[in-house]
mmCIF file of C-alpha atoms in Angstrom:
data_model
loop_
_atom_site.group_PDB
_atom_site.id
_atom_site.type_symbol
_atom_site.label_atom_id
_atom_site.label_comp_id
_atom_site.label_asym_id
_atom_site.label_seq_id
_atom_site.Cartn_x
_atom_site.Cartn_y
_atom_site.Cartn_z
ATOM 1 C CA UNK A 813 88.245 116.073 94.987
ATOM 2 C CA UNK A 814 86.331 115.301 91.809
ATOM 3 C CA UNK A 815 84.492 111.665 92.253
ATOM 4 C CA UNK A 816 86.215 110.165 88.936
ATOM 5 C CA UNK A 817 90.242 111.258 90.320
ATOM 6 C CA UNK A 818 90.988 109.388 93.201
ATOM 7 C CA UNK A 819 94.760 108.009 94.394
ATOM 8 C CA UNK A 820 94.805 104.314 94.716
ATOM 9 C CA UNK A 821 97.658 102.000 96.102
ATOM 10 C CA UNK A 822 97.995 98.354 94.531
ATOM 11 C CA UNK A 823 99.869 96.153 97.051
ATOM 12 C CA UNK A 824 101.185 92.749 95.559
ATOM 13 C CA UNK A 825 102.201 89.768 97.801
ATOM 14 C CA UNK A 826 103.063 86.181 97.863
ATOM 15 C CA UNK A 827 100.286 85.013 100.265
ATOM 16 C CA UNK A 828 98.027 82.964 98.293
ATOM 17 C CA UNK A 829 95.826 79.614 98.705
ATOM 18 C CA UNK A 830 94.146 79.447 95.508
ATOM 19 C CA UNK A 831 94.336 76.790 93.457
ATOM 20 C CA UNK A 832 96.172 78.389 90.775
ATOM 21 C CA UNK A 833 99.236 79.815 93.589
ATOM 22 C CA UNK A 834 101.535 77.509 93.276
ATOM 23 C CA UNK A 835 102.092 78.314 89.421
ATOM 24 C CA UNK A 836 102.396 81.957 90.148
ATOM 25 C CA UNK A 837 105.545 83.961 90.899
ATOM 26 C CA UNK A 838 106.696 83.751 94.558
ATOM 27 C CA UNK A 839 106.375 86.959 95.079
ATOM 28 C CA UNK A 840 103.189 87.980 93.450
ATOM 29 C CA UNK A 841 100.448 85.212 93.637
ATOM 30 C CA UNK A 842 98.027 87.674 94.949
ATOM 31 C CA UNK A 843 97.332 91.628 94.829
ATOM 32 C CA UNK A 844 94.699 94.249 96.187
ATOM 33 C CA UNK A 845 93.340 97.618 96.039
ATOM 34 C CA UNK A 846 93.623 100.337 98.628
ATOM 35 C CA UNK A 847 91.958 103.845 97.799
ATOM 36 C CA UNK A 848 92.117 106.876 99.222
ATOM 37 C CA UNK A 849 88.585 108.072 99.489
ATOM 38 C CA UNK A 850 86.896 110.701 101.439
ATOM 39 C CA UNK A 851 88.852 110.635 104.599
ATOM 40 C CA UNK A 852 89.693 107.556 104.487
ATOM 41 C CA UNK A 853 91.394 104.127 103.335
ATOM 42 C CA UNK A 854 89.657 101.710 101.694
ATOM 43 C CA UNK A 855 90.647 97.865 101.042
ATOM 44 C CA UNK A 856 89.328 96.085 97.873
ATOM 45 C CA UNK A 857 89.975 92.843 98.246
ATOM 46 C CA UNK A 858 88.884 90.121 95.487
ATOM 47 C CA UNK A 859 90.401 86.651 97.153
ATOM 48 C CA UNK A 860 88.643 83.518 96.121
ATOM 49 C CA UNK A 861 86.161 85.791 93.825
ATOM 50 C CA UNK A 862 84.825 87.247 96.826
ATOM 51 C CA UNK A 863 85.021 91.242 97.167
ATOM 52 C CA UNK A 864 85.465 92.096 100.141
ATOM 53 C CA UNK A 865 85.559 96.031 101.107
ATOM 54 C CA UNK A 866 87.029 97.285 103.894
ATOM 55 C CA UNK A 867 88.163 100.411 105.924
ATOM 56 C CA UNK A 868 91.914 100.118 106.510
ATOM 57 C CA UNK A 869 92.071 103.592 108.287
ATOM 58 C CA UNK A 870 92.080 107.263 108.210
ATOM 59 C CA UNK A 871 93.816 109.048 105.246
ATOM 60 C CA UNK A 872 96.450 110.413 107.188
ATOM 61 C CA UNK A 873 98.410 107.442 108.003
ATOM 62 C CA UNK A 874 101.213 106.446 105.123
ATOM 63 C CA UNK A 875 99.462 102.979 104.252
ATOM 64 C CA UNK A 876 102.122 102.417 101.799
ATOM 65 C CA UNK A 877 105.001 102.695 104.329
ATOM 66 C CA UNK A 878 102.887 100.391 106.282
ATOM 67 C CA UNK A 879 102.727 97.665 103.380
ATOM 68 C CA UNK A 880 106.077 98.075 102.407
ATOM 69 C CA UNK A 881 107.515 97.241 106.166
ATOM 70 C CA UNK A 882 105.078 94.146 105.950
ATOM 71 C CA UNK A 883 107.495 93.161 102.795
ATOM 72 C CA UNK A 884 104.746 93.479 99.974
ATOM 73 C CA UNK A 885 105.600 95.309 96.614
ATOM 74 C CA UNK A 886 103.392 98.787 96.432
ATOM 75 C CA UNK A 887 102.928 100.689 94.183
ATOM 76 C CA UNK A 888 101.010 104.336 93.791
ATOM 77 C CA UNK A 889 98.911 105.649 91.325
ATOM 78 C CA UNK A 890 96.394 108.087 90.260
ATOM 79 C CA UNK A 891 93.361 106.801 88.783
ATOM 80 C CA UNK A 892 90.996 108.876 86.240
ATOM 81 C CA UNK A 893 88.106 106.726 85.813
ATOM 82 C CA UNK A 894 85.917 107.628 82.679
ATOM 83 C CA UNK A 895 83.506 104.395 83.333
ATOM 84 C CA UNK A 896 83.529 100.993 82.411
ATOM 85 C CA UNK A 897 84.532 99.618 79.019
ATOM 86 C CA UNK A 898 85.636 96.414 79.416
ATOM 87 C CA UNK A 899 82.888 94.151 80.203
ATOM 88 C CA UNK A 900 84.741 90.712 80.319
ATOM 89 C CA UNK A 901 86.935 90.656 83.306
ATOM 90 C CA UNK A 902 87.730 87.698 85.871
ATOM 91 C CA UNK A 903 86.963 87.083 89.411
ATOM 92 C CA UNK A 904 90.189 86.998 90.017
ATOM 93 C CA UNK A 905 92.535 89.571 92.450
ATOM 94 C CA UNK A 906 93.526 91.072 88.865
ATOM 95 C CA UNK A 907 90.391 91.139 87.643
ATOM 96 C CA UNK A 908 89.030 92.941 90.689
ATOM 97 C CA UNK A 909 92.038 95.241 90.982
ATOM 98 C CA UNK A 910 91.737 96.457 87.002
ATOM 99 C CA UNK A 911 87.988 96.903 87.205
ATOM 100 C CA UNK A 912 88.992 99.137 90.175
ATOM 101 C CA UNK A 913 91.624 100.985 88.476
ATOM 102 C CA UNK A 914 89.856 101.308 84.907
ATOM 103 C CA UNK A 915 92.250 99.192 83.304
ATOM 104 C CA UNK A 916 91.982 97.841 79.916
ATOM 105 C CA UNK A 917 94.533 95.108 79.412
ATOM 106 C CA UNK A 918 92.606 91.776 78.712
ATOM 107 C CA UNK A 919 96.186 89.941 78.547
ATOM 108 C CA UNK A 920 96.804 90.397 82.015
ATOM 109 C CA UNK A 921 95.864 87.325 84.158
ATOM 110 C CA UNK A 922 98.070 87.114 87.179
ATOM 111 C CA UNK A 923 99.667 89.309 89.656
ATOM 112 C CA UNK A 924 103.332 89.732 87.947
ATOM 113 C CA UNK A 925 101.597 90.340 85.030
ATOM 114 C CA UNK A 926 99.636 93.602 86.389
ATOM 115 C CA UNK A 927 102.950 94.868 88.556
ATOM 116 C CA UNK A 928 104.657 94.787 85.191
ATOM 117 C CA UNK A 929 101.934 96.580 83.631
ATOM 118 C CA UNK A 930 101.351 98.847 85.914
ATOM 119 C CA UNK A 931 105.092 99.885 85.900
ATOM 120 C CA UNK A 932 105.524 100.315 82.102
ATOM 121 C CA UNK A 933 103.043 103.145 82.479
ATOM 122 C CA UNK A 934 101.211 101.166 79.982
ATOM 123 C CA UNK A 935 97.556 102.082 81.070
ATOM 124 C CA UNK A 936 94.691 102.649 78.302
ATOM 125 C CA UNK A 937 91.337 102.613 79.593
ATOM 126 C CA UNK A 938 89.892 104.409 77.006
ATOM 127 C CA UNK A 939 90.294 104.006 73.247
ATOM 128 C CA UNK A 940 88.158 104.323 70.191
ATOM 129 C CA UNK A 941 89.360 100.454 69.146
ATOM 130 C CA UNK A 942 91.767 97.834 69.785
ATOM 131 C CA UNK A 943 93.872 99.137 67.067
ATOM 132 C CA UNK A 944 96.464 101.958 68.076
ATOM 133 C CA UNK A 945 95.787 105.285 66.171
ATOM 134 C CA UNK A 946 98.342 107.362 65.352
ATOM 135 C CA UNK A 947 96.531 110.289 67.064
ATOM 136 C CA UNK A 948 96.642 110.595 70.742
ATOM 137 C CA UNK A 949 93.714 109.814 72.843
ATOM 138 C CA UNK A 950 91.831 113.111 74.278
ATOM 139 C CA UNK A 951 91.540 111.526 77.168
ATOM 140 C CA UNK A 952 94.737 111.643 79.861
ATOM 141 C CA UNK A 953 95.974 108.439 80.896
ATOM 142 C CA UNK A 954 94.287 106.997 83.713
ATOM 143 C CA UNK A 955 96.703 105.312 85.762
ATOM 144 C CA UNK A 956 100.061 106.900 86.170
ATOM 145 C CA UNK A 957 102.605 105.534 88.947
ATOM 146 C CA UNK A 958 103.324 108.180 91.136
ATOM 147 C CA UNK A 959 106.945 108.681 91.345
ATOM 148 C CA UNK A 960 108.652 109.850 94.595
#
């Protein structure tokens, strides 16, 4: 496995006791990254502006199936990561979980916002400028929902 693909899960729930929760959607007032990384799953957590890392598991077990019985929204994708590019990003769960993923979306504040991002398949991370060219990027888009 090349060190820049890697397949991520973002899991989305409505546990959250920031000040900022009770304006959020129900449903998505918080969200966090779990990678698949040699051998192993890995928890990215940015509550409160604190990363926090952890090991969830091995590989092998289906940590999505495991989120999804716990109710929270999951979804899969594969991230190409061709190095940061977007210096300004919160410390917030987003902020954590696009730095994580590569994304480039400076619009996106709270949870909802990055589910609905993240399911339009509406991922740049790397552009020439802000402006959209009407030739296609050489680079393949970084974040793709896996399908089942």
């Amino acid at each position: 496995m090349q060190d820049n693909l890697f397949d991520a899960l973002v899991v989305f729930h409505g546990i959250g006791d920031g000040w900022s929760a009770r304006w959020l959607h129900p449903r998505f007032r918080h969200c966090f990254v779990a990678v698949r990384r040699e051998g192993h799953w890995l928890r990215f957590d940015g509550q409160a502006g604190l990363p926090q890392l952890d090991i969830v598991g091995p590989a092998t077990i289906d940590l999505a199936r495991h989120y999804r019985l716990l109710g929270y929204a999951v979804l899969s994708v594969r991230v190409v990561r061709h190095g940061p590019w977007w210096p300004w990003l919160l410390g917030t769960c987003v902020g954590g979980a696009k730095r994580m993923l590569g994304i480039r979306a400076p619009w996106v504040l709270t949870p909802r916002q990055l589910h609905r991002h993240l399911n339009k398949g509406d991922i740049r991370c790397r552009r020439s400028s802000h402006r959209r060219s009407p030739q296609r990027s050489p680079y393949p888009r970084p974040c793709r929902p896996i399908r089942p």
